[in-house]
Amino acid sequence: MSNPEATITEEYPPVRTGGSLLLAWRTNSKNILIVGGGEVACGRVLKALEADAKVTLVCPEEGLHLELKFRISKDQIYKYINREFEPIDLEDNIDMVLTAIDDPIKSKEIYKLSKEKKLPINVADVPPLCDFYFMSEHREGPLQIAVSTNGQGPKLANIIRRHISKNLPNGIGEAINKVGNLRQSIREIDSDYKSSSKRMQWMSKICEDWSIEDLKRLDNNVIEALLPYYEKHVIPSFNTIKQETFLSDKSEEVTKEMNLEDEHKETKKGQLILVGAGPGDPSLLTHKATEALSNADLVVSDLLIPKEIFSVIKCEIRLASAKSGPQKSVKSEESQKEIQNWCLEGLEKGKNVVRLKIGDPFLFGRGGEEVSFFKKKGYEVKVVPGISSALSAPMSANVPVTHRGLSDQVLIITGQGTQGKLPQIPQYHDMRTTVVLMAVGKAKELSKELLNNNYPDDLPAAFVENGSRPNERIIHATVATLGEVVEKERVVAPSTLIIGRAVNALIE
């Protein structure tokens, strides 16, 4: 019999109150009710689906985000209710409730009804009405790492999560998958519940003694060679198993290549993403662009990006100086070097760097040049496309760039080519719509070149100034009056010029 007094004097971990009970909640085939249809609801739906839950979504159709409409059309949503929330929605064998609406009164009502039914609930952005929080998460295959600040600093949770993810071993998700296969094979040859401790000890020792690279190579041959060692309760080295399985020269070559790749990744930890910001309206950013910006440690850009776009960025922003005046081409090169140096500085520190460019990076955005530059420096560049004003501006001006009987082809050129010169303009074709980016400063010169290439002087044209933005202007002209209209109407950059018969296609 133990001595009670001796037990009391033992040192135990202190109780640190104020935390949350962290759990991995198994929601496979559970019914989760999500109320709302905006961006927050999109995130909630995605997390629920990735946890294999059955999602019931309640929101009027007019309030549905495009992503949710897509998921409904693909039958990813178990049940969609096209109306506002009603108490009866909680009667359908619901296991969990998530609200993502901007109505605090309605949210509180849903919370009270859920608590009456003893349903766990999370009310977005209202911590006192949450039984649980959503944490900042990193996922790689079966690996899920979640960081919580218990509602005190969500942005800090994101920063900590990014730091953890950047320092994880390369291929950790693949290694975990392979370990899972080995664990299943061990259970198949020794399923006795009394062997649970033996299985756990042996598997733990394998994970401790073998490197992540070794575990990534746990294919069927290696697992089969390992099974006899389990029965002997022995932990062999990977080299021993490799010799026993007679790995081919090709496999050895692949192994060497993987090691070289991993060494390279370890020395080049930073990541660069070239992101298209679209025409300037934050709502026209793609989901991938928004995700890249939210996960960035450093965003490098220039003054062509509207300030509204920067409102969605929470990390450090560096902006290159403006490029204007008679020495514009020289200043452009200086700005480009400045931008590249900033990116390299961030990458060498292991940061997630986003190079943010207006429009689409690969359409008169020098995106190809930047990809080549950073490849030579040892960095692979991911590219996230953006909506180019070459197509969005005509749409804003109600100009179909192709229209039966008026235009069956589109030419996109720049008014600021190499060294600031106009590009070579082809001869006029009456079934072509010509779209010119960066044309304002070259309007007079462009007009002359177009006329010299047999463009009719009365051919319709339109400038779309600040397209897709609140201060958008549409100014009509003709090929002969481009320069005159720019001066008279004081057209400023950024502006997109559209030329061709299709310009007046929808004008009554």
Coordinates of C-alpha atoms in Angstrom, one line a residue:
M1 CA 0.0 0.0 0.0
S2 CA 1.4 3.4 -1.0
N3 CA 2.1 6.1 1.5
P4 CA -0.4 9.0 1.0
E5 CA 2.0 11.6 2.5
A6 CA 4.8 10.5 0.1
T7 CA 2.4 10.8 -2.9
I8 CA 1.5 14.4 -1.9
T9 CA 5.1 15.5 -1.9
E10 CA 5.7 14.3 -5.6
E11 CA 6.3 17.1 -8.2
Y12 CA 3.6 17.2 -10.9
P13 CA 3.2 19.5 -13.9
P14 CA 1.5 22.8 -12.8
V15 CA -2.0 23.5 -14.1
R16 CA -1.9 26.3 -16.7
T17 CA -5.5 27.5 -17.0
G18 CA -7.0 29.6 -19.8
G19 CA -6.2 27.2 -22.6
S20 CA -8.3 25.1 -25.0
L21 CA -8.6 21.4 -25.1
L22 CA -7.0 20.6 -28.4
L23 CA -8.6 17.7 -30.3
A24 CA -8.6 16.2 -33.7
W25 CA -12.4 16.0 -34.1
R26 CA -13.4 13.1 -36.3
T27 CA -16.3 14.3 -38.5
N28 CA -16.4 11.5 -41.0
S29 CA -20.1 11.3 -42.2
K30 CA -21.2 13.7 -39.5
N31 CA -23.8 16.4 -40.4
I32 CA -22.4 19.9 -40.2
L33 CA -24.8 22.8 -40.7
I34 CA -23.2 25.9 -42.1
V35 CA -25.1 29.2 -42.2
G36 CA -23.8 31.8 -44.6
G37 CA -22.6 32.2 -48.2
G38 CA -19.6 34.5 -48.2
E39 CA -15.8 34.0 -48.2
V40 CA -15.8 32.9 -44.5
A41 CA -18.5 30.3 -45.3
C42 CA -16.3 29.1 -48.3
G43 CA -13.5 28.4 -45.8
R44 CA -15.7 26.6 -43.4
V45 CA -17.2 24.5 -46.1
L46 CA -13.8 23.5 -47.5
K47 CA -12.5 22.5 -44.0
A48 CA -15.7 20.4 -43.3
L49 CA -15.4 18.6 -46.7
E50 CA -11.7 17.9 -46.2
A51 CA -12.7 16.3 -42.9
D52 CA -15.2 14.1 -44.8
A53 CA -18.2 15.7 -43.2
K54 CA -21.7 15.9 -44.8
V55 CA -22.4 19.6 -45.2
T56 CA -25.8 21.3 -45.1
L57 CA -25.6 24.8 -46.3
V58 CA -28.2 27.5 -45.6
C59 CA -28.1 30.7 -47.6
P60 CA -30.3 32.5 -50.2
E61 CA -29.0 32.0 -53.7
E62 CA -28.4 35.7 -54.3
G63 CA -25.9 35.7 -51.4
L64 CA -23.9 32.7 -52.5
H65 CA -20.2 33.0 -53.3
L66 CA -19.2 31.6 -56.7
E67 CA -17.1 28.9 -55.0
L68 CA -20.1 27.7 -53.1
K69 CA -22.2 27.6 -56.3
F70 CA -19.5 25.5 -57.9
R71 CA -19.5 23.1 -55.0
I72 CA -23.2 22.8 -55.1
S73 CA -23.2 22.1 -58.9
K74 CA -20.6 19.4 -58.3
D75 CA -22.7 17.7 -55.6
Q76 CA -20.0 18.3 -53.0
I77 CA -22.7 19.9 -50.7
Y78 CA -24.8 17.2 -49.1
K79 CA -27.8 19.5 -48.8
Y80 CA -28.4 23.1 -49.9
I81 CA -31.3 25.1 -48.5
N82 CA -32.0 28.2 -50.6
R83 CA -33.3 30.6 -47.9
E84 CA -32.5 32.3 -44.6
F85 CA -31.9 30.2 -41.5
E86 CA -34.9 28.8 -39.7
P87 CA -35.0 26.9 -36.4
I88 CA -36.2 23.8 -38.2
D89 CA -32.8 23.5 -39.8
L90 CA -31.4 22.2 -36.5
E91 CA -33.9 19.3 -36.5
D92 CA -32.2 17.3 -39.3
N93 CA -29.8 15.1 -37.2
I94 CA -27.2 18.0 -37.1
D95 CA -24.0 17.2 -35.2
M96 CA -22.3 20.6 -35.4
V97 CA -23.2 24.2 -36.3
L98 CA -21.0 26.9 -38.0
T99 CA -22.3 30.4 -38.7
A100 CA -20.7 32.8 -41.0
I101 CA -23.1 35.7 -41.4
D102 CA -22.8 39.5 -40.7
D103 CA -26.0 39.6 -38.7
P104 CA -25.1 39.6 -34.9
I105 CA -28.7 39.3 -33.8
K106 CA -29.4 36.3 -36.0
S107 CA -26.0 34.8 -35.0
K108 CA -27.0 35.0 -31.3
E109 CA -30.4 33.5 -32.0
I110 CA -28.7 30.5 -33.8
Y111 CA -26.3 30.2 -30.9
K112 CA -29.1 30.0 -28.3
L113 CA -31.1 27.5 -30.3
S114 CA -28.0 25.3 -30.8
K115 CA -27.1 25.4 -27.1
E116 CA -30.7 24.3 -26.3
K117 CA -30.1 21.2 -28.4
K118 CA -26.6 20.8 -26.9
L119 CA -25.0 21.2 -30.3
P120 CA -21.4 22.5 -30.5
I121 CA -21.3 25.8 -32.4
N122 CA -18.8 28.3 -33.8
V123 CA -20.0 31.8 -34.5
A124 CA -17.5 33.5 -36.9
D125 CA -15.6 36.5 -35.3
V126 CA -17.6 36.3 -32.0
P127 CA -15.3 34.3 -29.6
P128 CA -17.8 34.4 -26.7
L129 CA -20.3 32.5 -28.8
C130 CA -17.8 29.8 -29.8
D131 CA -17.5 26.3 -28.2
F132 CA -14.4 25.9 -30.3
Y133 CA -12.1 27.9 -32.5
F134 CA -10.7 27.3 -36.0
M135 CA -6.9 27.2 -35.9
S136 CA -4.2 28.3 -38.3
E137 CA -3.5 25.0 -40.1
H138 CA -0.7 23.5 -42.2
R139 CA -1.5 20.3 -44.0
E140 CA 0.7 18.0 -46.0
G141 CA -0.9 14.7 -46.9
P142 CA -2.0 13.1 -43.6
L143 CA 0.0 15.6 -41.6
Q144 CA -2.1 18.4 -40.0
I145 CA -0.5 21.0 -37.7
A146 CA -2.7 23.5 -36.0
V147 CA -1.7 26.6 -34.1
S148 CA -4.1 28.4 -31.7
T149 CA -3.7 31.7 -29.8
N150 CA -7.1 31.1 -28.1
G151 CA -8.6 34.1 -29.9
Q152 CA -5.9 36.5 -28.8
G153 CA -3.9 37.0 -32.0
P154 CA -5.1 35.2 -35.1
K155 CA -2.4 36.9 -37.3
L156 CA 0.3 35.7 -34.9
A157 CA -1.1 32.2 -35.3
N158 CA -0.6 32.5 -39.0
I159 CA 3.0 33.7 -38.6
I160 CA 3.9 30.9 -36.2
R161 CA 2.3 28.3 -38.5
R162 CA 4.3 29.6 -41.5
H163 CA 7.5 29.4 -39.4
I164 CA 6.7 25.8 -38.4
S165 CA 5.8 24.7 -42.0
K166 CA 9.0 26.3 -43.4
N167 CA 11.1 24.3 -41.0
L168 CA 9.5 20.9 -41.6
P169 CA 11.6 18.2 -43.3
N170 CA 11.1 18.0 -47.0
G171 CA 8.6 15.2 -47.9
I172 CA 7.3 14.7 -44.4
G173 CA 3.8 14.0 -45.7
E174 CA 5.0 11.2 -48.0
A175 CA 7.1 9.7 -45.1
I176 CA 4.0 9.6 -42.9
N177 CA 2.0 7.9 -45.6
K178 CA 4.7 5.2 -45.9
V179 CA 4.8 4.7 -42.1
G180 CA 1.1 4.3 -42.1
N181 CA 1.4 1.5 -44.7
L182 CA 4.1 -0.2 -42.6
R183 CA 1.9 0.1 -39.5
Q184 CA -1.0 -1.5 -41.3
S185 CA 1.2 -4.4 -42.5
I186 CA 2.4 -5.0 -39.0
R187 CA -1.2 -5.2 -37.8
E188 CA -2.1 -7.7 -40.5
I189 CA 0.6 -10.2 -39.3
D190 CA 0.0 -9.5 -35.6
S191 CA -3.5 -8.3 -34.9
D192 CA -3.7 -9.6 -31.3
Y193 CA -4.7 -6.7 -29.0
K194 CA -2.3 -8.0 -26.4
S195 CA 0.5 -7.1 -28.9
S196 CA -0.5 -3.5 -28.9
S197 CA 2.5 -2.4 -26.7
K198 CA 4.9 -4.5 -28.8
R199 CA 3.7 -2.9 -32.1
M200 CA 3.8 0.6 -30.7
Q201 CA 7.4 0.1 -29.3
W202 CA 8.7 -1.4 -32.5
M203 CA 7.1 1.3 -34.7
S204 CA 8.3 4.1 -32.4
K205 CA 11.9 2.8 -32.7
I206 CA 11.7 2.6 -36.5
C207 CA 10.6 6.2 -36.6
E208 CA 13.4 7.2 -34.2
D209 CA 16.2 5.3 -35.9
W210 CA 15.3 5.8 -39.6
S211 CA 15.7 9.3 -41.2
I212 CA 12.8 10.9 -43.0
E213 CA 14.5 10.1 -46.3
D214 CA 14.7 6.4 -45.2
L215 CA 11.0 6.4 -44.3
K216 CA 10.1 7.9 -47.7
R217 CA 11.5 4.8 -49.3
L218 CA 9.2 2.4 -47.4
D219 CA 7.9 0.7 -50.6
N220 CA 6.3 -2.8 -50.7
N221 CA 9.7 -4.5 -51.0
V222 CA 11.2 -2.7 -48.0
I223 CA 8.1 -3.3 -45.9
E224 CA 8.1 -7.0 -46.8
A225 CA 11.8 -7.2 -45.8
L226 CA 11.0 -5.5 -42.5
L227 CA 8.3 -7.9 -41.3
P228 CA 10.6 -10.7 -40.1
Y229 CA 12.5 -8.2 -38.0
Y230 CA 9.3 -7.2 -36.3
E231 CA 8.7 -10.8 -35.3
K232 CA 12.3 -10.9 -33.8
H233 CA 11.7 -7.5 -32.3
V234 CA 14.8 -6.1 -34.0
I235 CA 15.3 -2.7 -35.6
P236 CA 17.5 -3.1 -38.7
S237 CA 19.3 -0.1 -40.4
F238 CA 17.9 1.1 -43.7
N239 CA 21.2 0.1 -45.4
T240 CA 20.7 -3.5 -44.2
I241 CA 17.2 -3.6 -45.7
K242 CA 18.5 -1.9 -48.9
Q243 CA 21.0 -4.7 -49.4
E244 CA 18.4 -7.4 -48.7
T245 CA 16.0 -6.0 -51.2
F246 CA 18.6 -5.7 -54.0
L247 CA 17.6 -2.2 -55.0
S248 CA 18.3 -1.6 -58.7
D249 CA 20.9 0.8 -60.1
K250 CA 18.0 2.9 -61.3
S251 CA 16.5 3.1 -57.8
E252 CA 20.0 4.1 -56.5
E253 CA 20.1 6.8 -59.1
V254 CA 16.7 8.1 -58.1
T255 CA 17.8 8.1 -54.5
K256 CA 20.8 10.2 -55.3
E257 CA 18.7 12.6 -57.3
M258 CA 16.2 12.9 -54.4
N259 CA 19.1 13.6 -51.9
L260 CA 20.5 16.3 -54.3
E261 CA 17.1 17.9 -54.6
D262 CA 16.6 17.9 -50.8
E263 CA 20.0 19.4 -50.2
H264 CA 19.1 22.1 -52.7
K265 CA 15.8 22.7 -51.0
E266 CA 17.5 23.0 -47.6
T267 CA 19.9 25.7 -48.9
K268 CA 17.1 27.5 -50.8
K269 CA 14.3 27.6 -48.2
G270 CA 12.6 30.7 -49.5
Q271 CA 9.7 30.5 -51.9
L272 CA 8.8 33.0 -54.6
I273 CA 5.4 33.3 -56.1
L274 CA 4.7 35.6 -59.1
V275 CA 1.1 36.8 -58.6
G276 CA -1.1 38.7 -61.0
A277 CA -3.2 41.3 -59.2
G278 CA -5.7 41.7 -62.0
P279 CA -7.0 45.1 -63.1
G280 CA -7.0 46.6 -59.5
D281 CA -10.4 45.6 -58.0
P282 CA -9.7 43.4 -54.9
S283 CA -12.8 41.4 -55.6
L284 CA -11.2 40.3 -59.0
L285 CA -8.2 38.8 -57.3
T286 CA -8.2 35.0 -57.8
H287 CA -8.5 32.7 -54.8
K288 CA -5.0 31.5 -55.4
A289 CA -3.7 35.1 -55.5
T290 CA -5.5 35.9 -52.2
E291 CA -4.1 32.7 -50.6
A292 CA -0.6 33.6 -51.7
L293 CA -0.9 37.1 -50.3
S294 CA -2.3 35.9 -47.0
N295 CA 0.6 33.5 -46.6
A296 CA 3.3 35.9 -47.6
D297 CA 6.1 37.1 -45.4
L298 CA 7.1 39.8 -47.9
V299 CA 5.2 41.4 -50.8
V300 CA 7.3 43.3 -53.4
S301 CA 5.5 45.4 -55.9
D302 CA 5.3 48.9 -57.4
L303 CA 3.1 52.0 -57.5
L304 CA 1.0 50.6 -60.4
I305 CA -0.9 48.5 -57.8
P306 CA -4.0 50.4 -56.4
K307 CA -4.0 50.9 -52.6
E308 CA -7.2 48.9 -52.4
I309 CA -5.2 45.8 -53.2
F310 CA -2.8 46.4 -50.4
S311 CA -5.7 46.5 -47.9
V312 CA -5.8 42.7 -48.1
I313 CA -2.1 42.3 -47.3
K314 CA -1.0 41.9 -43.7
C315 CA 2.8 41.4 -44.0
E316 CA 5.7 43.7 -45.0
I317 CA 5.2 45.5 -48.3
R318 CA 8.0 47.1 -50.4
L319 CA 7.2 49.3 -53.3
A320 CA 9.6 50.3 -56.1
S321 CA 9.8 53.9 -57.1
A322 CA 7.6 55.3 -59.9
K323 CA 8.7 55.1 -63.5
S324 CA 7.8 58.3 -65.4
G325 CA 9.4 61.2 -67.2
P326 CA 11.9 61.4 -70.1
Q327 CA 14.2 58.8 -68.6
K328 CA 11.4 56.3 -68.1
S329 CA 13.2 53.3 -69.7
V330 CA 16.3 53.9 -67.5
K331 CA 14.2 54.3 -64.4
S332 CA 12.3 51.1 -65.4
E333 CA 15.5 49.1 -65.3
E334 CA 16.6 50.7 -62.0
S335 CA 13.2 49.8 -60.5
Q336 CA 13.5 46.2 -61.8
K337 CA 16.9 45.7 -60.2
E338 CA 15.6 47.2 -57.0
I339 CA 12.6 44.7 -57.0
Q340 CA 14.8 41.7 -57.8
N341 CA 17.2 42.6 -55.0
W342 CA 14.4 42.9 -52.5
C343 CA 13.0 39.5 -53.6
L344 CA 16.5 37.9 -53.3
E345 CA 17.0 39.4 -49.9
G346 CA 13.7 37.9 -48.6
L347 CA 14.4 34.5 -50.2
E348 CA 17.8 34.2 -48.7
K349 CA 16.2 34.8 -45.3
G350 CA 13.8 31.9 -46.0
K351 CA 10.8 34.0 -46.4
N352 CA 7.7 33.4 -48.5
V353 CA 8.0 36.2 -51.1
V354 CA 5.2 37.4 -53.4
R355 CA 6.1 39.4 -56.4
L356 CA 2.9 41.2 -57.1
K357 CA 2.2 42.6 -60.6
I358 CA -0.7 44.5 -62.0
G359 CA -2.9 42.5 -64.5
D360 CA -1.3 39.2 -65.6
P361 CA 2.4 38.7 -65.1
F362 CA 2.9 37.0 -68.5
L363 CA 1.1 39.7 -70.6
F364 CA 3.4 42.7 -70.9
G365 CA 4.4 42.3 -67.3
R366 CA 8.0 41.0 -67.8
G367 CA 7.0 37.9 -65.9
G368 CA 9.0 35.6 -68.1
E369 CA 12.1 37.7 -67.6
E370 CA 11.7 37.5 -63.8
V371 CA 11.1 33.7 -63.8
S372 CA 14.4 33.3 -65.8
F373 CA 16.3 35.7 -63.5
F374 CA 15.3 33.8 -60.3
K375 CA 15.9 30.4 -61.9
K376 CA 19.5 31.4 -62.6
K377 CA 19.7 32.3 -58.9
G378 CA 18.5 28.8 -57.9
Y379 CA 14.9 29.5 -57.2
E380 CA 11.8 27.8 -58.8
V381 CA 9.1 30.4 -59.3
K382 CA 5.4 29.6 -59.0
V383 CA 3.1 31.8 -61.1
V384 CA -0.4 32.7 -60.3
P385 CA -2.2 34.2 -63.3
G386 CA -4.3 37.4 -63.0
I387 CA -7.1 39.0 -65.0
S388 CA -5.5 41.2 -67.7
S389 CA -7.0 44.6 -68.4
A390 CA -6.6 43.6 -72.1
L391 CA -9.8 41.6 -71.7
S392 CA -11.4 43.1 -68.5
A393 CA -11.3 46.7 -69.7
P394 CA -13.3 46.1 -72.9
M395 CA -15.8 44.2 -70.9
S396 CA -16.1 47.2 -68.5
A397 CA -16.7 49.4 -71.6
N398 CA -19.4 47.0 -72.9
V399 CA -17.2 46.2 -75.9
P400 CA -17.1 42.5 -77.1
V401 CA -13.6 42.1 -78.5
T402 CA -15.1 39.4 -80.8
H403 CA -18.5 39.9 -82.4
R404 CA -20.0 38.0 -85.3
G405 CA -19.8 40.1 -88.5
L406 CA -17.5 42.7 -86.9
S407 CA -14.5 41.0 -85.4
D408 CA -13.1 37.4 -85.5
Q409 CA -9.6 38.1 -84.1
V410 CA -8.0 40.1 -81.4
L411 CA -4.5 41.8 -81.4
I412 CA -3.0 42.9 -78.1
I413 CA 0.0 45.2 -78.2
T414 CA 1.8 47.6 -75.9
G415 CA 2.4 51.3 -76.4
Q416 CA 5.6 51.0 -74.4
G417 CA 7.8 48.4 -76.1
T418 CA 11.6 48.0 -75.8
Q419 CA 13.3 51.3 -74.9
G420 CA 9.8 52.8 -74.8
K421 CA 9.3 52.4 -78.6
L422 CA 6.0 51.4 -80.3
P423 CA 6.0 47.8 -81.6
Q424 CA 5.6 47.1 -85.3
I425 CA 1.9 47.5 -86.1
P426 CA 0.4 45.2 -88.8
Q427 CA -1.7 46.4 -91.7
Y428 CA -5.3 47.1 -90.9
H429 CA -7.8 44.2 -91.0
D430 CA -11.5 45.1 -90.8
M431 CA -12.3 42.0 -88.8
R432 CA -9.7 42.6 -86.1
T433 CA -10.1 44.3 -82.7
T434 CA -6.8 45.9 -81.5
V435 CA -6.2 46.4 -77.8
V436 CA -3.4 48.6 -76.7
L437 CA -2.0 48.6 -73.2
M438 CA 0.0 51.5 -71.8
A439 CA -1.1 53.7 -74.7
V440 CA -1.8 57.1 -73.1
G441 CA 1.7 58.6 -73.4
K442 CA 2.0 57.4 -77.0
A443 CA -1.5 58.4 -78.3
K444 CA -0.3 60.9 -81.0
E445 CA 2.5 58.7 -82.2
L446 CA 0.2 55.6 -82.2
S447 CA -2.4 57.5 -84.2
K448 CA 0.1 58.3 -86.9
E449 CA 1.3 54.7 -87.0
L450 CA -2.2 53.3 -87.3
L451 CA -3.1 55.7 -90.1
N452 CA 0.2 54.8 -91.9
N453 CA -0.9 51.2 -91.8
N454 CA -4.3 51.9 -93.5
Y455 CA -6.4 52.1 -90.3
P456 CA -9.5 54.3 -91.3
D457 CA -9.3 57.7 -89.6
D458 CA -12.9 57.3 -88.4
L459 CA -12.4 53.8 -87.0
P460 CA -14.0 53.8 -83.5
A461 CA -11.8 53.7 -80.5
A462 CA -12.3 53.9 -76.7
F463 CA -10.0 54.6 -73.7
V464 CA -10.9 52.7 -70.5
E465 CA -9.3 54.7 -67.7
N466 CA -8.9 52.9 -64.3
G467 CA -10.9 49.9 -65.6
S468 CA -12.9 47.9 -63.1
R469 CA -12.2 50.5 -60.4
P470 CA -14.6 53.0 -58.7
N471 CA -13.1 55.9 -60.7
E472 CA -13.4 54.2 -64.0
R473 CA -14.0 56.4 -67.1
I474 CA -14.8 55.5 -70.7
I475 CA -13.7 58.0 -73.3
H476 CA -14.6 57.5 -77.0
A477 CA -12.5 58.6 -79.9
T478 CA -11.5 57.6 -83.4
V479 CA -8.1 56.6 -84.7
A480 CA -7.5 60.1 -86.1
T481 CA -8.4 61.8 -82.8
L482 CA -6.5 59.7 -80.2
G483 CA -3.9 62.3 -79.3
E484 CA -6.5 65.1 -79.3
V485 CA -8.9 63.2 -77.0
V486 CA -6.2 62.3 -74.5
E487 CA -5.2 66.0 -74.1
K488 CA -8.8 67.4 -74.1
E489 CA -10.2 64.8 -71.7
R490 CA -7.0 64.6 -69.7
V491 CA -6.9 60.8 -70.0
V492 CA -4.4 59.3 -67.5
A493 CA -2.8 56.0 -66.9
P494 CA -3.6 53.2 -66.3
S495 CA -5.8 53.2 -69.4
T496 CA -6.6 50.5 -72.0
L497 CA -7.2 51.5 -75.6
I498 CA -9.6 49.5 -77.7
I499 CA -9.7 50.0 -81.5
G500 CA -12.0 48.4 -84.1
R501 CA -15.5 48.1 -85.4
A502 CA -16.6 46.1 -82.4
V503 CA -16.2 49.2 -80.2
N504 CA -19.6 50.4 -81.2
A505 CA -21.2 46.9 -81.5
L506 CA -23.5 47.3 -78.5
I507 CA -24.1 51.1 -78.8
E508 CA -27.8 51.6 -79.8

